[in-house]
Coordinates of C-alpha atoms in Angstrom, one line a residue:
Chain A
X281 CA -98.7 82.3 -106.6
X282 CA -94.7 81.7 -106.8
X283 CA -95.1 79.3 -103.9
X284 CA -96.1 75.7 -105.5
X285 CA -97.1 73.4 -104.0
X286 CA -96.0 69.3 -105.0
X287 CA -98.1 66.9 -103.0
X288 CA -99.3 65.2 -105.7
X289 CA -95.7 64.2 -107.2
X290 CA -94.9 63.3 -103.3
X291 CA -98.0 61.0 -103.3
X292 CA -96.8 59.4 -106.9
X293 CA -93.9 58.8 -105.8
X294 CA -94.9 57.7 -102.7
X295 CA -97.9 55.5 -104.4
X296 CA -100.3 57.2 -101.9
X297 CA -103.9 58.0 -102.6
X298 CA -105.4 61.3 -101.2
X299 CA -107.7 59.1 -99.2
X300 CA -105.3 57.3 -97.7
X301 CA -103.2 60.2 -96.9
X302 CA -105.8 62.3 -95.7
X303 CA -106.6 59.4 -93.0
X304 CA -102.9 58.9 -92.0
X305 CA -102.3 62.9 -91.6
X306 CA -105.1 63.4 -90.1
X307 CA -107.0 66.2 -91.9
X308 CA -110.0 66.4 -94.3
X309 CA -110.3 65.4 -97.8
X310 CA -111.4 68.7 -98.9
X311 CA -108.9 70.7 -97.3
X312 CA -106.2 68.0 -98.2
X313 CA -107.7 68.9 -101.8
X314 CA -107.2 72.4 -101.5
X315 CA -103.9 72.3 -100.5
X316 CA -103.0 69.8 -103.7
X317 CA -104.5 72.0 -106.3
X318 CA -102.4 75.4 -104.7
X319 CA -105.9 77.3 -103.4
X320 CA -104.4 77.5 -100.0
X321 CA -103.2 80.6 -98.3
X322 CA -101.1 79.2 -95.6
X323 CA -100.2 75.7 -94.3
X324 CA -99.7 75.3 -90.5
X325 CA -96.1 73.7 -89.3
X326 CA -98.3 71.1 -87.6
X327 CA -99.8 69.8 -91.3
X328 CA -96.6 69.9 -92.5
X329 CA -94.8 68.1 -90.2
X330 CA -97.5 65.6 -90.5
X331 CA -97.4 65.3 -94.2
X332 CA -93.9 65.1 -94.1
X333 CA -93.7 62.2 -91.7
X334 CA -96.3 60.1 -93.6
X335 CA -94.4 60.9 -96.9
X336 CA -91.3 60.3 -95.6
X337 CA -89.6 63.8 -97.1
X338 CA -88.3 67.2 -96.5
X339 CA -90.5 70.4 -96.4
X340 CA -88.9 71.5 -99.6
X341 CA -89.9 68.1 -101.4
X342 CA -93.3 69.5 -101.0
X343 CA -93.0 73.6 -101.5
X344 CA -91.3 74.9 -104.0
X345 CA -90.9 78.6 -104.5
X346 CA -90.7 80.2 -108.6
X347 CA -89.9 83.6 -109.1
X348 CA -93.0 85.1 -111.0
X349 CA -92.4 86.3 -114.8
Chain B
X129 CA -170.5 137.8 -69.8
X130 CA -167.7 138.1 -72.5
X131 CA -164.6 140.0 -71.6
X132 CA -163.8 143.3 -73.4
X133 CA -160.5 144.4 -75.1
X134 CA -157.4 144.0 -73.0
X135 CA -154.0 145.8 -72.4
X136 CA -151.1 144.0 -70.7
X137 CA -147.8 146.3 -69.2
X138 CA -144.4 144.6 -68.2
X139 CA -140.7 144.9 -68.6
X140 CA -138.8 142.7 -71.1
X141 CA -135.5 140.7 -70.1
X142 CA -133.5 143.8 -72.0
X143 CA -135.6 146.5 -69.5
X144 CA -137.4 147.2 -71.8
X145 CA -141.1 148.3 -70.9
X146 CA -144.1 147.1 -73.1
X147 CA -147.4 147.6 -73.2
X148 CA -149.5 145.1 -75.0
X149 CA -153.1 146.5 -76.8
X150 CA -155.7 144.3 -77.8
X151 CA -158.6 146.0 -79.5
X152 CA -159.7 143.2 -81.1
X153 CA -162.8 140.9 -80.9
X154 CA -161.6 137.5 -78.5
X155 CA -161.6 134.4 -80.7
X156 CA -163.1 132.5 -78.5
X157 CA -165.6 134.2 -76.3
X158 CA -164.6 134.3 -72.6
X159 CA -167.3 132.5 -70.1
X160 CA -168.2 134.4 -66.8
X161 CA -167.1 132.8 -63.5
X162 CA -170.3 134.1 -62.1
X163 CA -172.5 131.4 -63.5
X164 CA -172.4 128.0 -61.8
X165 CA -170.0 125.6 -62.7
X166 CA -172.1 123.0 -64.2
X167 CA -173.0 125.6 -67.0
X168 CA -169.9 127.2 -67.0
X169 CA -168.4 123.7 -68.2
X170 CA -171.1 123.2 -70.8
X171 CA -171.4 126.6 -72.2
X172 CA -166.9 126.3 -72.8
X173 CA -167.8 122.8 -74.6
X174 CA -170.2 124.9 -76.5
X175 CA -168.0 127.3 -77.7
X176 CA -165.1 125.4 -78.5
X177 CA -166.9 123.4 -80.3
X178 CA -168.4 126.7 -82.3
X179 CA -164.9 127.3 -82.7
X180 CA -164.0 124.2 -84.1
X181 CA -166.9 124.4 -86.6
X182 CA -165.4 128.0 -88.0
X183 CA -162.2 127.1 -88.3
X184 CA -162.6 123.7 -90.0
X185 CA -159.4 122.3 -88.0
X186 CA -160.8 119.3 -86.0
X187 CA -160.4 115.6 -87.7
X188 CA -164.3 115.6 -86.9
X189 CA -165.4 113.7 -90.0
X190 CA -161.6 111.8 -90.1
X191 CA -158.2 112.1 -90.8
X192 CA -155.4 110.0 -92.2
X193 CA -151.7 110.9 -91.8
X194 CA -149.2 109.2 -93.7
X195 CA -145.5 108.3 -93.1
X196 CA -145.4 111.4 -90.4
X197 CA -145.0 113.7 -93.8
X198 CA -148.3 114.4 -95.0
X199 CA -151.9 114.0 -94.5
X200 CA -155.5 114.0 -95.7
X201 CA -158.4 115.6 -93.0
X202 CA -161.8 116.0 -93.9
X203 CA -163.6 118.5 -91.0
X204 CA -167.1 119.4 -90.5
X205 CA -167.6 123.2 -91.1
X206 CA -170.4 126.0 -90.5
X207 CA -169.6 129.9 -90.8
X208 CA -173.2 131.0 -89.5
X209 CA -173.6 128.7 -86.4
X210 CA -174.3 130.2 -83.3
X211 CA -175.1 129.1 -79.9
X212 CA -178.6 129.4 -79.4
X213 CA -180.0 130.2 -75.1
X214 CA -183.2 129.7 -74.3
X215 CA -184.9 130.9 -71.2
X216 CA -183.4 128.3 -68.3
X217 CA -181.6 126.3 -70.7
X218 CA -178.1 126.1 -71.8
X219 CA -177.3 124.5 -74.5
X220 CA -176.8 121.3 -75.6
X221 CA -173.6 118.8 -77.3
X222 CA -173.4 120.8 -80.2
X223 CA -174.7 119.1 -83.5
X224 CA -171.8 118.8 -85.7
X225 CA -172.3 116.0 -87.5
X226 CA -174.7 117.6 -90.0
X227 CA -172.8 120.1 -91.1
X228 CA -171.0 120.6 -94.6
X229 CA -167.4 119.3 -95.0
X230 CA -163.5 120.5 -95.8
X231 CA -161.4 118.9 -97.2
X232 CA -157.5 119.4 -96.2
X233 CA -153.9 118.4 -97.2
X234 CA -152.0 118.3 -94.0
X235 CA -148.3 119.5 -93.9
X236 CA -147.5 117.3 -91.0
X237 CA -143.8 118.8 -90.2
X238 CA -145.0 122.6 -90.6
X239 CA -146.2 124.9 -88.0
X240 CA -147.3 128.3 -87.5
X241 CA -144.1 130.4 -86.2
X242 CA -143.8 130.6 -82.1
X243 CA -144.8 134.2 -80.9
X244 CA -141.5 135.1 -78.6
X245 CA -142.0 136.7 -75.2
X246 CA -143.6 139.6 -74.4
X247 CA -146.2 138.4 -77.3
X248 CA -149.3 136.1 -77.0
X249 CA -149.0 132.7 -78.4
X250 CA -150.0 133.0 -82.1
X251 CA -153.7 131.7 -82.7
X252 CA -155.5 131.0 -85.8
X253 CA -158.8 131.5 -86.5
X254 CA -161.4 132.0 -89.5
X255 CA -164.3 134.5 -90.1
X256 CA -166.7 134.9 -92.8
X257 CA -164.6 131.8 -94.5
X258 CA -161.1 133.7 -94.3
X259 CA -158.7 132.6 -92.4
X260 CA -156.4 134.5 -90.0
X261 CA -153.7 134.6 -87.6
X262 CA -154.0 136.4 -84.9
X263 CA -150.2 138.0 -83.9
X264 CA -148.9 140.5 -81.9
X265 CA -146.4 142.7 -83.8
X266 CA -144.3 145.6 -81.8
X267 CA -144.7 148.2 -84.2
X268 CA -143.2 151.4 -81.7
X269 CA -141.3 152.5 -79.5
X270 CA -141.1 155.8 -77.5
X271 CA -138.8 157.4 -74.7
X272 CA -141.5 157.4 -71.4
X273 CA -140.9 161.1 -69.1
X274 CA -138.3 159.2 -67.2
X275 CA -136.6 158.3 -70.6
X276 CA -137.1 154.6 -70.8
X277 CA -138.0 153.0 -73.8
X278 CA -141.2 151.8 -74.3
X279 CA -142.3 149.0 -76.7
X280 CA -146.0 149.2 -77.8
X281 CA -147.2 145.8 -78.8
X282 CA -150.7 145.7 -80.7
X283 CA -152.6 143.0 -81.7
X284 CA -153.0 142.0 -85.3
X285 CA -155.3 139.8 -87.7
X286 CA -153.2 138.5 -90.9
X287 CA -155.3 137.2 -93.6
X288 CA -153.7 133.7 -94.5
X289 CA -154.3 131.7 -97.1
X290 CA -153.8 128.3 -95.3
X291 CA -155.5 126.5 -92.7
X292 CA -154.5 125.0 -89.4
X293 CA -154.9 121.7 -87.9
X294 CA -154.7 122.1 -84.0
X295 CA -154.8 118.6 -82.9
X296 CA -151.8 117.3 -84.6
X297 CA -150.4 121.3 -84.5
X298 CA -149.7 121.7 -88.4
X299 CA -150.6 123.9 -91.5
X300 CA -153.3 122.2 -94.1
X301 CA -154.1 123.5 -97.5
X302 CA -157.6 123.3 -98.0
X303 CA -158.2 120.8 -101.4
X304 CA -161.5 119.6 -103.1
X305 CA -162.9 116.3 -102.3
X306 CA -162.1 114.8 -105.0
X307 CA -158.4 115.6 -104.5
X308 CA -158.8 114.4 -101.0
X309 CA -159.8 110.6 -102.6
X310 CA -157.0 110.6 -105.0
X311 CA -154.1 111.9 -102.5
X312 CA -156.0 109.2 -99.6
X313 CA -155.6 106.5 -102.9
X314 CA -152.0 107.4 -103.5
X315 CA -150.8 108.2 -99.8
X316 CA -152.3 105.1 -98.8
X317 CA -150.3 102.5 -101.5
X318 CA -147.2 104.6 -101.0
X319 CA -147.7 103.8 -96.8
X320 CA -148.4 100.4 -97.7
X321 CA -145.3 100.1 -100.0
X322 CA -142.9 101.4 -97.5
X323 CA -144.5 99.3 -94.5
X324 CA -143.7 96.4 -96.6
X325 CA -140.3 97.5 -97.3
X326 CA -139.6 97.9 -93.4
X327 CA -141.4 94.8 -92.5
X328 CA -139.4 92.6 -95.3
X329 CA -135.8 94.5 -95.6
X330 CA -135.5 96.2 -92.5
X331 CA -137.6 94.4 -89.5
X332 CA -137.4 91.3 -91.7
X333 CA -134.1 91.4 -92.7
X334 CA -132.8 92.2 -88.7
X335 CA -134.7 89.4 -88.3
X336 CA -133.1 86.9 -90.4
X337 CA -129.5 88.1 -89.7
X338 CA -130.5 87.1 -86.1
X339 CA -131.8 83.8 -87.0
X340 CA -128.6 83.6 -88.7
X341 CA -126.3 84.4 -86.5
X342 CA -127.9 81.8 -83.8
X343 CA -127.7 79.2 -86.2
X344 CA -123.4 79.9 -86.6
X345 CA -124.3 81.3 -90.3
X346 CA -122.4 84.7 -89.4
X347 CA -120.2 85.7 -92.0
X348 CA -122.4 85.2 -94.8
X349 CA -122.8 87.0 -97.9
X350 CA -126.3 87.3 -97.5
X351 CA -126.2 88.9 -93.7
X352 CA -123.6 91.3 -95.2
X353 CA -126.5 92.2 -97.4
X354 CA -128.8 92.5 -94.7
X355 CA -126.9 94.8 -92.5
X356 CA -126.1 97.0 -96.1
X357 CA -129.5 97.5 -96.6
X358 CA -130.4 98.4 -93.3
X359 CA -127.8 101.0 -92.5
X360 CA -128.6 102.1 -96.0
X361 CA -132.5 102.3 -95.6
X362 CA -132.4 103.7 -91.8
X363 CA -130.1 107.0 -93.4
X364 CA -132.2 107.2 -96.4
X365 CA -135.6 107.2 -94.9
X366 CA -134.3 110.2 -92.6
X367 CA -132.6 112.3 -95.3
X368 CA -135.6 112.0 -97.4
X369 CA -137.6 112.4 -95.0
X370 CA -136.0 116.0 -94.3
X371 CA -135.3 116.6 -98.0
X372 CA -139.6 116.4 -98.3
X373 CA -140.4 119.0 -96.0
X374 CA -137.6 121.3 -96.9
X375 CA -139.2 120.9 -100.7
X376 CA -142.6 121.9 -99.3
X377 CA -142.6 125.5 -99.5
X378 CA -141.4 125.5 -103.5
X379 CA -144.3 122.7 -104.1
X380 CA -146.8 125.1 -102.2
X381 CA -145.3 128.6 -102.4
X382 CA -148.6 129.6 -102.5
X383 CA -149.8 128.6 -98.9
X384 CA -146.6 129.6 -97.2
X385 CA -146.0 132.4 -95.7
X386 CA -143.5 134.1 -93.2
X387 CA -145.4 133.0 -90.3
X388 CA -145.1 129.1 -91.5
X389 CA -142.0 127.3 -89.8
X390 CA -140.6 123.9 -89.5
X391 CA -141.4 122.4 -86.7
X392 CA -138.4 121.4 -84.9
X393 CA -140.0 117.6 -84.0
X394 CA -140.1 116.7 -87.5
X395 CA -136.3 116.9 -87.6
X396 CA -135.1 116.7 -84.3
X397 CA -135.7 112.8 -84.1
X398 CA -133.8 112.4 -86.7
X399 CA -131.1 111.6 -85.3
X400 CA -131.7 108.3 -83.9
X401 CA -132.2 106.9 -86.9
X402 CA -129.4 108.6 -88.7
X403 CA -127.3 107.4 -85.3
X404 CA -129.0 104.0 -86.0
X405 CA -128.0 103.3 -89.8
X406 CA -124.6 104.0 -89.6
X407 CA -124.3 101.9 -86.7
X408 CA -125.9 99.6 -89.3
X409 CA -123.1 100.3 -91.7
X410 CA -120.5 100.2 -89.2
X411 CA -121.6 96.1 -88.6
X412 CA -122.1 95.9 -92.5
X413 CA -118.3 96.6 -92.6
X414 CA -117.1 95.3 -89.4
X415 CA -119.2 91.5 -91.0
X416 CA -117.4 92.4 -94.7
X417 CA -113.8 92.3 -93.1
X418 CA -115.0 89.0 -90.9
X419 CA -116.2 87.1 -93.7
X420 CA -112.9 88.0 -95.8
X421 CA -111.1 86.8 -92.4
X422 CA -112.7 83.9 -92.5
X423 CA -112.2 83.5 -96.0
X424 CA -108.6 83.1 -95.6
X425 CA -109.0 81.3 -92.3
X426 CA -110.7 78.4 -94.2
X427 CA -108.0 78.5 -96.7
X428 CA -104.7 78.0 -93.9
X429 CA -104.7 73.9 -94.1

């Protein structure tokens, strides 16, 4: 998929575990989990704003869209 | 006591006149109104029951009908019986049970063809161990004095060579008994197999996508399955079920002749289950799109 996602660079960088971010944002492990490893179709604007507030970064610090070969 | 040949006269829906002529021997011997009613009653029992005995056609000694396709009868049977009057006494149940046996392959879904107004209702009957059909054919016409067309109708008997089952209304082929053991042996597994089938995939299977569905487990890929089978097994049963009887004739050319038809009931229910199945199908596909809805529902985070 050309859309990539980079959750967990913002969680390095951030020093976060997906435990604790899962707690802070407010959504499951498992789902958190899918959306790390790129399975997810869509992402609502109400998970992202939440995952961008308890990262502390812009939308496009966590998408990032590659044009496909 | 026994009424003598009859001739019947009318006009046709076309105006056509006909005159009917029946010359031959009643099948089944009219009883005088004259005698009280008591023996009247008895002496009718008596005679249908003589009847029964020629023609071989009652289930008297059982019958076993399979999957509404086909079926085994075995009948009680005498040629010479006749009813015997003694002075002041009528006669009596009729012994049956005593008698020889037949053995018969029932063609549940045929019949013997309709007779069409002005004609008689077809009727089968056997004498001296041949069986026939007893029709009325109009086999002339000619222009009356006042020039109207007349039709003259006269009664036939065809020799046939099968039999005729009147209770369930359908042709039989008469078979040996040892045949009737080994078609009751096979008939009776393949019955067996497909109640199974129904009971576990069909009736079952409803059953469990129900269960299912009450429990929240709707879009699964195992109620997809159930509803494919289903729809599947509901339009299959009825085509083949059609497909059968249509191959009947080539599997016993022998026994059919042009006075064997279809019977319209073994067909015209059809429909429900055909109507039934793809409903079945419909849901099947209707569940396939959910669960792929759902799918991608589980995936948006």
């Amino acid at each position: 998929m050309p859309i990539i996602v980079n959750l967990d660079v913002m969680m390095a960088r951030r020093k976060m575990s997906l435990t604790e971010l899962s707690e802070r944002v407010g959504i499951t492990m498992a789902n958190l989990s899918i959306l790390k490893t790129g399975k997810a179709k869509a992402i609502r604007f109400e998970t992202l704003e939440a995952i961008c507030t308890v990262l502390d970064c812009q939308p496009a610090d966590i998408l990032e869209f590659a044009k496909e070969e | 006591m026994f009424a003598s040949n009859t001739t019947r006269v009318g006009n046709t829906d076309d105006g056509m006149s006909f005159a009917i002529i029946n010359n031959l021997k009643p099948i089944t011997e009219h009883v005088s109104d004259s005698i009280p009613y008591y023996q009247h009653v008895r002496l009718q029992d008596s005679i249908n029951q003589l009847r029964t005995l020629r023609n071989g056609d009652g289930p008297i000694a059982g019958s076993a009908n399979y999957i509404s396709l086909f079926g085994t009868q075995e009948s009680n049977y005498c040629d010479t019986c006749t009813i015997r009057f003694s002075k002041g006494a009528w006669p009596s149940e009729f012994p049956i049970f005593d008698k020889p046996r037949k053995a018969y392959f029932m063609l549940m879904g045929w019949k013997i063809k309709p007779a069409k107004w002005p004609c008689d209702s077809v009727k089968f009957h056997v004498e001296h161990g041949q069986a026939y059909l007893r029709k009325q054919v109009a086999d002339s016409t000619y222009k009356d004095k006042k020039g109207r067309i007349e039709r003259i109708v006269r009664t036939y008997d065809i020799a046939v060579p099968f039999a005729y089952n009147r209770q369930f209304n359908c042709v039989t082929i008469p078979i040996t008994a040892s045949t009737k053991t080994m078609l009751d042996y096979v008939l009776t597994t393949i019955s067996i197999l497909g109640i199974i089938y129904f009971m576990f995939f069909i009736l079952g299977g409803f059953i469990k996508f129900l269960l299912d569905v009450s429990r929240g487990q709707t879009f699964t890929v195992k109620n997809i399955r159930r509803l494919k089978v289903i729809g599947i097994s509901l339009i299959v049963i009825e085509i083949l079920n059609f497909l059968i009887n249509l191959c009947m004739p080539l599997v016993f050319h022998a026994y059919f002749t042009a006075d064997v038809v279809l019977d319209e009931k073994s067909w015209s229910g059809s429909w429900k289950g055909l109507v039934t199945g793809i409903a079945f199908l419909l849901l099947y596909k209707a569940f396939r799109s959910g669960k792929k809805i759902k799918e991608e529902q589980d995936l948006v985070i």
